[in-house]
Amino acid sequence: MRNISLLMLLVFCSNFLFSQKNVVGKPKALSDVFAYDLVFDYSGIEIPKFETEEVFLEKKIEKLEETKTGSGEEFKKSWFLNRKERFEPRFIESFNKRFDNKEIVVGENSAKYTIKVHTIWMYPGYGVFATTHYRAALTADIYIYKKSEPENIILKMTYKRMPGGSPLGVDFYSGYRITECYAKLAKELARYMKKKVL
């Protein structure tokens, strides 16, 4: 019984850490807003154990090229392509499916309000075939503002260490793991807006 209680406490604490957020602003000021454009900002991303994202990529490319020529450059190409091809579409899909009646919709270019997702920290995780897997995680600042007044932030929040990866641990590709971080981030943001904005 004691072990079960301890396990439940650990699960609760880990969920809290994953979804912890600091909110500044007035969510109810957005109660009449039902559509948002999206802006994704990847500038200044911190990668654990590396001085900058550029240094991370240099080291990753060097390591991959040692095992297979061209694989490093292929990784670098996919690292940036994944943003438009994987992360952003998955975020939109994950957010919008939380609203069955389209009470709030994101990804509308003609919307008067904008949600800006600024990724500030990212851990790609890793997976070694048939051995060890570590989930990815990211931290992002969310800014919401009227498109015509970007300097006037209506709502700002920080989501820390959003996890991403396969529940079965068979996620050998970092692009997939990080994509699921954005899905989790969107899910948490949608949950907050359901409770505090609508």
C-alpha angles and dihedrals in degrees: 000000000000091000091051091050091049091049091051090050092051092050091049093049094047091051090050092052092049095051101034111137139177112215125201120180140029115300093188089063084075096050092110095047115098104165133049137186114222130228121186118202120191098171119134097008112180117220116197114254093011129094093223141354088257092057090048091054093046092053093043093050092047092051095047094047089057090064101035130009112239095016092102094054090045089055092050091050093050091044089068099030091056090068095068098026101043118005100048099042090047091050091052093046094047094048099044096048089063090069109064093183095040092249086158126016128187129198096050107142093197094052118123093222130059135210111203117200110199112187107208103168132026136179110190095200119206144234129206115198112265093349130063131002129186121190121235122242138189140189120211140179115223119207124187121193145144108275092231091051107042092160091061104077110198096184134009128181138167123220113198128211100344104194125228136184145088116304087226094052095237096124107124095162118079091207090063094046093050091045089059090052088061090048089054092046091052091048092053093046092050090049091052094048091049091055102036109023108037 
